[in-house]
mmCIF file of C-alpha atoms in Angstrom:
data_model
loop_
_atom_site.group_PDB
_atom_site.id
_atom_site.type_symbol
_atom_site.label_atom_id
_atom_site.label_comp_id
_atom_site.label_asym_id
_atom_site.label_seq_id
_atom_site.Cartn_x
_atom_site.Cartn_y
_atom_site.Cartn_z
ATOM 1 C CA MET A 196 8.038 23.751 8.587
ATOM 2 C CA THR A 197 5.391 21.198 7.663
ATOM 3 C CA ALA A 198 7.243 19.494 4.848
ATOM 4 C CA THR A 199 10.523 19.648 3.001
ATOM 5 C CA THR A 200 11.455 18.059 -0.308
ATOM 6 C CA ASP A 201 14.900 17.335 -1.668
ATOM 7 C CA HIS A 202 15.490 16.152 -5.212
ATOM 8 C CA ILE A 203 19.001 15.909 -6.614
ATOM 9 C CA VAL A 204 19.677 14.523 -10.109
ATOM 10 C CA PRO A 205 22.984 14.987 -11.963
ATOM 11 C CA ALA A 206 22.698 17.682 -14.620
ATOM 12 C CA THR A 207 23.791 15.258 -17.331
ATOM 13 C CA ALA A 208 21.128 12.665 -16.507
ATOM 14 C CA PRO A 209 17.838 12.576 -18.451
ATOM 15 C CA HIS A 210 15.011 13.856 -16.276
ATOM 16 C CA PRO A 211 12.353 11.169 -15.705
ATOM 17 C CA GLY A 212 9.530 13.620 -15.056
ATOM 18 C CA PRO A 213 8.094 14.640 -11.675
ATOM 19 C CA THR A 214 8.382 11.931 -9.050
ATOM 20 C CA PHE A 215 6.900 13.915 -6.126
ATOM 21 C CA ALA A 216 3.448 15.517 -5.903
ATOM 22 C CA GLU A 217 1.649 17.692 -3.369
ATOM 23 C CA ILE A 218 -2.115 17.604 -2.921
ATOM 24 C CA ALA A 219 -3.868 19.969 -0.502
ATOM 25 C CA LEU A 220 -7.479 20.098 0.647
ATOM 26 C CA SER A 221 -9.154 23.430 1.188
ATOM 27 C CA ASP A 222 -10.445 24.216 4.669
ATOM 28 C CA ALA A 223 -14.021 23.842 3.446
ATOM 29 C CA VAL A 224 -13.355 20.399 1.959
ATOM 30 C CA ARG A 225 -11.462 19.328 5.096
ATOM 31 C CA ASP A 226 -14.315 20.398 7.377
ATOM 32 C CA ALA A 227 -16.972 18.694 5.259
ATOM 33 C CA LEU A 228 -14.922 15.512 5.250
ATOM 34 C CA TYR A 229 -14.458 15.682 9.028
ATOM 35 C CA GLU A 230 -18.203 16.001 9.620
ATOM 36 C CA LYS A 231 -18.866 12.762 7.732
ATOM 37 C CA LEU A 232 -15.929 10.798 9.137
ATOM 38 C CA ALA A 233 -16.575 11.815 12.758
ATOM 39 C CA ALA A 234 -19.985 10.117 12.609
ATOM 40 C CA LEU A 235 -18.566 6.737 11.595
ATOM 41 C CA PRO A 236 -17.994 3.791 13.966
ATOM 42 C CA ASP A 237 -14.757 1.819 14.181
ATOM 43 C CA PRO A 238 -14.211 0.726 10.556
ATOM 44 C CA ASN A 239 -12.503 -2.507 11.612
ATOM 45 C CA VAL A 240 -15.769 -3.967 12.926
ATOM 46 C CA ASP A 241 -17.132 -4.472 9.380
ATOM 47 C CA ILE A 242 -14.322 -3.541 7.045
ATOM 48 C CA ASP A 243 -16.090 -4.220 3.736
ATOM 49 C CA ARG A 244 -19.105 -2.124 4.681
ATOM 50 C CA SER A 245 -16.800 0.583 6.027
ATOM 51 C CA THR A 246 -14.737 0.753 2.847
ATOM 52 C CA ALA A 247 -17.940 0.994 0.808
ATOM 53 C CA ARG A 248 -19.151 3.915 2.944
ATOM 54 C CA LEU A 249 -15.742 5.582 2.802
ATOM 55 C CA LEU A 250 -15.747 5.309 -0.980
ATOM 56 C CA GLN A 251 -19.067 7.165 -0.993
ATOM 57 C CA ILE A 252 -17.616 9.871 1.244
ATOM 58 C CA PHE A 253 -14.362 10.352 -0.647
ATOM 59 C CA ALA A 254 -16.209 10.369 -3.968
ATOM 60 C CA THR A 255 -17.654 13.731 -2.877
ATOM 61 C CA LEU A 256 -14.201 15.357 -3.027
ATOM 62 C CA PRO A 257 -13.791 18.005 -5.743
ATOM 63 C CA THR A 258 -13.267 16.246 -9.062
ATOM 64 C CA ASP A 259 -9.804 17.690 -9.718
ATOM 65 C CA LEU A 260 -8.568 16.613 -6.284
ATOM 66 C CA LEU A 261 -10.187 13.190 -6.593
ATOM 67 C CA GLN A 262 -8.557 12.669 -9.982
ATOM 68 C CA GLN A 263 -5.132 13.604 -8.609
ATOM 69 C CA VAL A 264 -5.333 10.852 -6.020
ATOM 70 C CA MET A 265 -6.775 8.291 -8.414
ATOM 71 C CA ASP A 266 -4.248 9.091 -11.150
ATOM 72 C CA PHE A 267 -1.453 8.540 -8.633
ATOM 73 C CA GLY A 268 -2.582 4.933 -8.335
ATOM 74 C CA ARG A 269 -3.388 4.068 -11.917
ATOM 75 C CA HIS A 270 -0.743 5.463 -14.280
ATOM 76 C CA VAL A 271 2.898 4.523 -14.911
ATOM 77 C CA ASP A 272 4.127 8.080 -15.481
ATOM 78 C CA THR A 273 2.751 9.697 -12.331
ATOM 79 C CA PRO A 274 4.890 10.497 -9.248
ATOM 80 C CA GLY A 275 5.891 7.660 -6.962
ATOM 81 C CA VAL A 276 5.097 9.608 -3.791
ATOM 82 C CA ALA A 277 2.481 12.254 -2.979
ATOM 83 C CA LEU A 278 1.972 14.372 0.131
ATOM 84 C CA VAL A 279 -1.689 15.019 0.949
ATOM 85 C CA SER A 280 -2.185 17.915 3.370
ATOM 86 C CA ASN A 281 -4.915 19.628 5.385
ATOM 87 C CA LEU A 282 -6.745 16.381 6.106
ATOM 88 C CA PRO A 283 -9.179 16.166 9.041
ATOM 89 C CA VAL A 284 -7.909 14.854 12.370
ATOM 90 C CA ASP A 285 -9.533 13.416 15.481
ATOM 91 C CA ALA A 286 -10.727 16.141 17.851
ATOM 92 C CA VAL A 287 -9.261 14.267 20.826
ATOM 93 C CA LEU A 288 -6.249 11.986 20.544
ATOM 94 C CA PRO A 289 -5.244 9.602 23.359
ATOM 95 C CA GLY A 290 -1.673 8.759 24.262
ATOM 96 C CA THR A 291 0.530 7.122 21.662
ATOM 97 C CA PRO A 292 0.428 3.343 22.165
ATOM 98 C CA SER A 293 3.765 1.924 23.256
ATOM 99 C CA ASP A 294 3.526 -1.703 22.147
ATOM 100 C CA GLY A 295 3.116 -1.333 18.375
ATOM 101 C CA GLY A 296 -0.566 -2.236 18.536
ATOM 102 C CA PRO A 297 -3.724 -0.127 18.287
ATOM 103 C CA SER A 298 -4.748 2.198 21.099
ATOM 104 C CA THR A 299 -7.472 0.839 23.368
ATOM 105 C CA GLU A 300 -8.349 4.407 24.400
ATOM 106 C CA LYS A 301 -9.193 5.835 20.998
ATOM 107 C CA THR A 302 -12.909 6.659 20.866
ATOM 108 C CA SER A 303 -13.177 8.389 17.475
ATOM 109 C CA PHE A 304 -12.019 7.097 14.109
ATOM 110 C CA VAL A 305 -11.425 10.086 11.868
ATOM 111 C CA ALA A 306 -7.780 9.095 11.341
ATOM 112 C CA GLU A 307 -8.748 5.553 10.380
ATOM 113 C CA GLY A 308 -11.377 6.940 8.008
ATOM 114 C CA VAL A 309 -8.823 9.175 6.319
ATOM 115 C CA LEU A 310 -6.349 6.297 6.001
ATOM 116 C CA LEU A 311 -8.818 3.775 4.613
ATOM 117 C CA GLY A 312 -10.605 6.357 2.465
ATOM 118 C CA LEU A 313 -7.396 7.334 0.672
ATOM 119 C CA SER A 314 -6.431 3.669 0.408
ATOM 120 C CA GLY A 315 -9.732 2.851 -1.258
ATOM 121 C CA LEU A 316 -9.016 5.351 -4.037
ATOM 122 C CA LEU A 317 -5.805 3.430 -4.833
ATOM 123 C CA GLY A 318 -7.001 -0.164 -4.467
ATOM 124 C CA GLU A 319 -7.849 -2.690 -1.757
ATOM 125 C CA PRO A 320 -6.425 -2.652 1.786
ATOM 126 C CA MET A 321 -4.795 -5.969 2.642
ATOM 127 C CA GLY A 322 -3.479 -7.614 5.795
ATOM 128 C CA VAL A 323 -0.560 -10.003 6.318
ATOM 129 C CA LEU A 324 -0.456 -12.323 9.332
ATOM 130 C CA THR A 325 3.231 -11.672 9.962
ATOM 131 C CA GLU A 326 2.796 -7.882 9.922
ATOM 132 C CA LYS A 327 0.833 -6.352 12.803
ATOM 133 C CA ALA A 328 -1.023 -9.667 13.295
ATOM 134 C CA GLY A 329 -2.929 -9.256 10.038
ATOM 135 C CA ARG A 330 -4.567 -5.962 10.986
ATOM 136 C CA LEU A 331 -5.514 -3.666 8.095
ATOM 137 C CA VAL A 332 -4.671 -0.492 10.016
ATOM 138 C CA HIS A 333 -1.074 -0.547 11.275
ATOM 139 C CA ASP A 334 -0.049 1.690 14.146
ATOM 140 C CA VAL A 335 3.565 2.713 13.486
ATOM 141 C CA VAL A 336 5.085 3.828 16.772
ATOM 142 C CA PRO A 337 8.455 3.524 18.515
ATOM 143 C CA VAL A 338 8.677 0.457 20.743
ATOM 144 C CA PRO A 339 11.369 0.230 23.453
ATOM 145 C CA GLY A 340 12.515 -3.265 22.551
ATOM 146 C CA GLY A 341 12.759 -2.447 18.859
ATOM 147 C CA SER A 342 14.434 0.961 19.002
ATOM 148 C CA LYS A 343 17.588 -0.196 17.193
ATOM 149 C CA THR A 344 15.990 -2.557 14.678
ATOM 150 C CA GLN A 345 15.461 -2.162 10.944
ATOM 151 C CA THR A 346 11.689 -2.212 11.484
ATOM 152 C CA ASN A 347 8.841 0.240 11.986
ATOM 153 C CA GLN A 348 9.395 -0.086 15.759
ATOM 154 C CA GLY A 349 12.780 1.638 15.509
ATOM 155 C CA SER A 350 13.852 5.182 16.301
ATOM 156 C CA GLU A 351 17.557 5.148 17.207
ATOM 157 C CA VAL A 352 18.881 3.923 13.841
ATOM 158 C CA PHE A 353 18.334 5.119 10.292
ATOM 159 C CA LEU A 354 15.814 2.798 8.635
ATOM 160 C CA ASN A 355 17.571 2.070 5.340
ATOM 161 C CA PHE A 356 15.930 2.534 1.961
ATOM 162 C CA HIS A 357 13.655 -0.435 1.395
ATOM 163 C CA SER A 358 10.433 -1.784 -0.037
ATOM 164 C CA ASP A 359 7.758 -3.367 2.121
ATOM 165 C CA ILE A 360 8.059 -6.984 1.001
ATOM 166 C CA MET A 361 6.502 -10.326 1.930
ATOM 167 C CA HIS A 362 8.107 -13.697 2.506
ATOM 168 C CA ASP A 363 6.706 -16.078 -0.082
ATOM 169 C CA LEU A 364 7.282 -19.821 -0.524
ATOM 170 C CA ILE A 365 7.602 -19.293 -4.285
ATOM 171 C CA GLY A 366 10.999 -17.707 -3.579
ATOM 172 C CA ARG A 367 10.092 -14.240 -4.836
ATOM 173 C CA TYR A 368 9.526 -11.663 -2.101
ATOM 174 C CA ASP A 369 8.526 -8.898 -4.528
ATOM 175 C CA VAL A 370 5.377 -10.550 -5.918
ATOM 176 C CA ALA A 371 2.837 -10.498 -3.088
ATOM 177 C CA ASN A 372 4.070 -7.226 -1.594
ATOM 178 C CA PRO A 373 1.735 -4.215 -1.432
ATOM 179 C CA ASP A 374 1.501 -2.027 -4.510
ATOM 180 C CA PHE A 375 1.039 1.036 -2.304
ATOM 181 C CA LEU A 376 1.448 2.187 1.269
ATOM 182 C CA VAL A 377 -0.507 5.000 2.839
ATOM 183 C CA LEU A 378 1.166 6.660 5.839
ATOM 184 C CA SER A 379 -0.951 9.078 7.868
ATOM 185 C CA CYS A 380 0.367 11.188 10.736
ATOM 186 C CA LEU A 381 -1.578 11.389 13.986
ATOM 187 C CA ARG A 382 1.264 12.846 16.072
ATOM 188 C CA ALA A 383 4.757 14.090 15.153
ATOM 189 C CA ASP A 384 7.848 13.231 17.175
ATOM 190 C CA HIS A 385 8.712 15.551 20.073
ATOM 191 C CA ASP A 386 11.400 17.467 18.186
ATOM 192 C CA GLY A 387 9.655 17.467 14.823
ATOM 193 C CA ILE A 388 12.709 16.095 13.053
ATOM 194 C CA ALA A 389 11.658 12.596 11.968
ATOM 195 C CA GLY A 390 11.921 12.454 8.205
ATOM 196 C CA THR A 391 10.403 10.008 5.754
ATOM 197 C CA PHE A 392 12.395 9.658 2.536
ATOM 198 C CA TYR A 393 11.380 8.328 -0.877
ATOM 199 C CA ALA A 394 13.712 7.525 -3.755
ATOM 200 C CA ASP A 395 12.037 6.860 -7.091
ATOM 201 C CA ALA A 396 13.564 4.153 -9.306
ATOM 202 C CA ARG A 397 13.425 6.581 -12.249
ATOM 203 C CA ASP A 398 15.579 9.108 -10.397
ATOM 204 C CA ILE A 399 17.838 6.338 -9.111
ATOM 205 C CA SER A 400 18.375 4.831 -12.561
ATOM 206 C CA ALA A 401 19.149 8.223 -14.073
ATOM 207 C CA ALA A 402 21.793 8.905 -11.410
ATOM 208 C CA LEU A 403 23.563 5.523 -11.529
ATOM 209 C CA PRO A 404 26.611 4.771 -13.690
ATOM 210 C CA ALA A 405 25.586 2.487 -16.565
ATOM 211 C CA SER A 406 27.741 -0.411 -15.372
ATOM 212 C CA VAL A 407 26.281 -0.265 -11.859
ATOM 213 C CA LEU A 408 22.744 -0.128 -13.211
ATOM 214 C CA GLU A 409 23.460 -3.194 -15.337
ATOM 215 C CA THR A 410 24.650 -5.086 -12.253
ATOM 216 C CA LEU A 411 21.587 -4.035 -10.254
ATOM 217 C CA ARG A 412 19.401 -5.300 -13.111
ATOM 218 C CA SER A 413 21.032 -8.750 -12.876
ATOM 219 C CA PRO A 414 19.816 -11.601 -10.566
ATOM 220 C CA LEU A 415 22.797 -11.259 -8.243
ATOM 221 C CA PHE A 416 21.003 -10.554 -4.958
ATOM 222 C CA ARG A 417 18.978 -12.458 -2.380
ATOM 223 C CA LEU A 418 16.489 -10.595 -0.208
ATOM 224 C CA ASN A 419 16.103 -11.414 3.452
ATOM 225 C CA ALA A 420 12.580 -12.055 4.695
ATOM 226 C CA PRO A 421 11.026 -9.178 6.692
ATOM 227 C CA GLY A 422 12.105 -8.832 10.320
ATOM 228 C CA SER A 423 8.577 -9.588 11.526
ATOM 229 C CA TYR A 424 8.597 -12.928 9.676
ATOM 230 C CA VAL A 425 12.078 -13.833 10.910
ATOM 231 C CA ARG A 426 11.109 -12.964 14.500
ATOM 232 C CA ASP A 427 7.631 -14.515 14.628
ATOM 233 C CA VAL A 428 7.917 -17.504 12.267
ATOM 234 C CA ALA A 429 11.557 -18.361 11.560
ATOM 235 C CA ASP A 430 12.825 -18.275 15.162
ATOM 236 C CA GLY A 431 15.350 -15.598 14.287
ATOM 237 C CA GLN A 432 16.905 -17.510 11.385
ATOM 238 C CA GLU A 433 17.644 -15.946 8.007
ATOM 239 C CA VAL A 434 15.172 -16.814 5.257
ATOM 240 C CA LEU A 435 16.434 -15.739 1.846
ATOM 241 C CA SER A 436 14.702 -15.267 -1.480
ATOM 242 C CA ASP A 437 15.821 -16.760 -4.760
ATOM 243 C CA PRO A 438 18.441 -14.693 -6.631
ATOM 244 C CA VAL A 439 16.732 -11.564 -7.976
ATOM 245 C CA ALA A 440 17.601 -8.199 -9.494
ATOM 246 C CA MET A 441 17.276 -5.011 -7.449
ATOM 247 C CA ILE A 442 15.917 -3.022 -10.398
ATOM 248 C CA SER A 443 13.745 -4.522 -13.137
ATOM 249 C CA GLY A 444 11.169 -3.693 -15.769
ATOM 250 C CA HIS A 445 10.920 -1.104 -18.537
ATOM 251 C CA THR A 446 13.865 1.293 -18.650
ATOM 252 C CA SER A 447 11.567 4.343 -18.590
ATOM 253 C CA TYR A 448 9.320 2.919 -15.864
ATOM 254 C CA PRO A 449 11.521 0.671 -13.696
ATOM 255 C CA GLU A 450 10.550 -1.241 -10.574
ATOM 256 C CA ILE A 451 12.776 -1.629 -7.519
ATOM 257 C CA ALA A 452 12.740 -4.002 -4.542
ATOM 258 C CA ILE A 453 15.058 -3.819 -1.514
ATOM 259 C CA SER A 454 14.435 -5.646 1.757
ATOM 260 C CA ALA A 455 14.892 -3.650 4.952
ATOM 261 C CA ASN A 456 16.116 -6.693 6.842
ATOM 262 C CA GLY A 457 19.099 -7.224 4.579
ATOM 263 C CA VAL A 458 20.190 -7.958 1.014
ATOM 264 C CA HIS A 459 22.830 -10.589 0.250
ATOM 265 C CA PRO A 460 24.913 -9.784 -2.856
ATOM 266 C CA LEU A 461 26.247 -12.888 -4.584
ATOM 267 C CA THR A 462 29.437 -11.323 -6.011
ATOM 268 C CA SER A 463 31.889 -8.615 -5.015
ATOM 269 C CA GLY A 464 30.610 -6.485 -7.900
ATOM 270 C CA ALA A 465 27.072 -6.883 -6.636
ATOM 271 C CA ARG A 466 28.205 -5.806 -3.143
ATOM 272 C CA GLU A 467 29.788 -2.663 -4.580
ATOM 273 C CA ALA A 468 26.681 -1.931 -6.654
ATOM 274 C CA LEU A 469 24.446 -2.347 -3.600
ATOM 275 C CA ASP A 470 26.541 0.136 -1.622
ATOM 276 C CA ILE A 471 26.342 2.636 -4.478
ATOM 277 C CA LEU A 472 22.584 2.084 -4.709
ATOM 278 C CA GLN A 473 21.999 3.038 -1.065
ATOM 279 C CA GLU A 474 24.209 6.102 -1.511
ATOM 280 C CA VAL A 475 22.362 7.233 -4.631
ATOM 281 C CA CYS A 476 18.991 6.674 -2.946
ATOM 282 C CA GLY A 477 20.037 9.222 -0.329
ATOM 283 C CA GLU A 478 21.140 11.695 -2.987
ATOM 284 C CA VAL A 479 17.932 11.661 -5.044
ATOM 285 C CA ALA A 480 15.399 11.137 -2.250
ATOM 286 C CA HIS A 481 12.478 13.406 -1.484
ATOM 287 C CA SER A 482 12.199 14.177 2.241
ATOM 288 C CA VAL A 483 9.019 14.887 4.196
ATOM 289 C CA ARG A 484 8.558 15.636 7.896
ATOM 290 C CA LEU A 485 5.018 14.492 8.461
ATOM 291 C CA ARG A 486 2.653 16.512 10.647
ATOM 292 C CA PRO A 487 -0.884 15.735 11.876
ATOM 293 C CA GLY A 488 -3.335 16.175 9.028
ATOM 294 C CA GLN A 489 -0.833 14.954 6.442
ATOM 295 C CA ALA A 490 -0.582 11.620 4.661
ATOM 296 C CA LEU A 491 1.938 10.144 2.264
ATOM 297 C CA LEU A 492 0.812 8.050 -0.682
ATOM 298 C CA ILE A 493 3.732 5.752 -1.520
ATOM 299 C CA ASN A 494 4.078 3.583 -4.607
ATOM 300 C CA ASN A 495 5.865 0.504 -3.236
ATOM 301 C CA ARG A 496 7.026 -0.618 -6.697
ATOM 302 C CA LYS A 497 8.187 2.621 -8.298
ATOM 303 C CA GLY A 498 10.499 3.494 -5.411
ATOM 304 C CA VAL A 499 11.900 2.751 -1.968
ATOM 305 C CA HIS A 500 11.481 4.621 1.303
ATOM 306 C CA ALA A 501 13.464 5.237 4.485
ATOM 307 C CA ARG A 502 13.150 6.940 7.883
ATOM 308 C CA SER A 503 15.554 9.125 9.839
ATOM 309 C CA THR A 504 16.432 8.702 13.486
ATOM 310 C CA PHE A 505 14.482 10.559 16.156
ATOM 311 C CA THR A 506 14.267 10.583 19.941
ATOM 312 C CA ALA A 507 11.529 8.460 21.496
ATOM 313 C CA ARG A 508 10.563 9.172 25.108
ATOM 314 C CA TYR A 509 7.851 6.531 25.589
ATOM 315 C CA ASP A 510 5.742 9.079 27.436
ATOM 316 C CA GLY A 511 2.495 8.787 25.485
ATOM 317 C CA GLN A 512 3.404 11.694 23.198
ATOM 318 C CA ASP A 513 5.748 9.917 20.775
ATOM 319 C CA ARG A 514 5.460 9.892 17.007
ATOM 320 C CA TRP A 515 2.344 8.048 15.847
ATOM 321 C CA LEU A 516 1.632 7.122 12.262
ATOM 322 C CA GLN A 517 -0.989 4.814 10.840
ATOM 323 C CA ARG A 518 -0.305 2.732 7.735
ATOM 324 C CA THR A 519 -2.147 0.559 5.258
ATOM 325 C CA TYR A 520 -0.930 -1.958 2.724
ATOM 326 C CA VAL A 521 -2.842 -1.618 -0.539
ATOM 327 C CA ARG A 522 -3.084 -3.858 -3.605
ATOM 328 C CA ARG A 523 -4.673 -2.699 -6.831
ATOM 329 C CA SER A 524 -6.481 -6.048 -6.718
ATOM 330 C CA LEU A 525 -6.449 -8.920 -4.249
ATOM 331 C CA TRP A 526 -6.960 -11.456 -7.035
ATOM 332 C CA ASN A 527 -3.289 -12.068 -7.819
ATOM 333 C CA VAL A 528 -2.513 -12.953 -4.191
ATOM 334 C CA ARG A 529 -5.502 -15.230 -3.754
ATOM 335 C CA TYR A 530 -3.163 -18.206 -3.221
ATOM 336 C CA ARG A 531 -2.134 -16.599 0.100
ATOM 337 C CA VAL A 532 -5.598 -15.811 1.461
ATOM 338 C CA THR A 533 -6.508 -17.117 4.930
ATOM 339 C CA ASP A 534 -9.680 -19.049 5.670
ATOM 340 C CA GLU A 535 -10.597 -16.666 8.473
ATOM 341 C CA ASN A 536 -10.464 -13.374 6.556
ATOM 342 C CA ARG A 537 -10.439 -12.803 2.787
ATOM 343 C CA ARG A 538 -8.438 -9.572 3.197
ATOM 344 C CA VAL A 539 -5.727 -11.183 5.333
ATOM 345 C CA HIS A 540 -2.935 -13.233 3.790
ATOM 346 C CA TYR A 541 -0.156 -15.532 4.977
#
């Protein structure tokens, strides 16, 4: 099985429209894309030139396929998650890195080209100093010291439904966060059971009791800063956001923000609502078991995502994903830009 999807909405709830999409390349398109990507150097050496070249390459995709990807990123009523399949892969793949950083043995960059090419159809790749040291391409692998953490290094615990958020001195952690994530699979886990889940705020809202939804739309919660920020900057201390709502925005097109590192409800009713929210996320979530040659396009505002447990062996053959953070535009986070790199932010 290359992918499975689960979508459960109570029969009495209004259906919000499709929240999951599948996009597949033909073999001919895949092979033509591989030929162009295999000739490219490491895109991180000159990222702006690389993204320009990748835009040229991906613009040669069949128009219908190209529009599917672009529409995913530009319209409010499109699905919040899309599985893209039959993508080209590197002919030779080295061992999975074990420290959470990039492989020093990788000599071809087809995977990076796929990741950044898809990202460029959605917006602009961005880096954050407290996430993977500001790199634009994130290697998501199990790390021995982080196996039980609520981070991308984990494997032994269920990574709860969350958004990828950013600590921000303005007190709002849902402002400078990425609009999209792209997750591309280089290697599956040994047993092929690791699942990535996505729960769309439209499905969630339709499944929630009205009173619970009202509570979740109230500023009764404080988000904890990401684990990477707490570990690397805050010396392990909690850093909380201002009081915010979990769900916000237009009732037909809601936005949701949940921090993986913890949410602090401010009332007993908010605590109960938060527990119900996590339960409902599991009930309505789409589930995908990623395989090499597949990528997930994830809207980081329309929904929240999670990851199942899996067994890591730390033998060079563990699960290996690559990820990008993508903003539709970098302009609105210009106050966070670093002097050293205009794509990397505090």
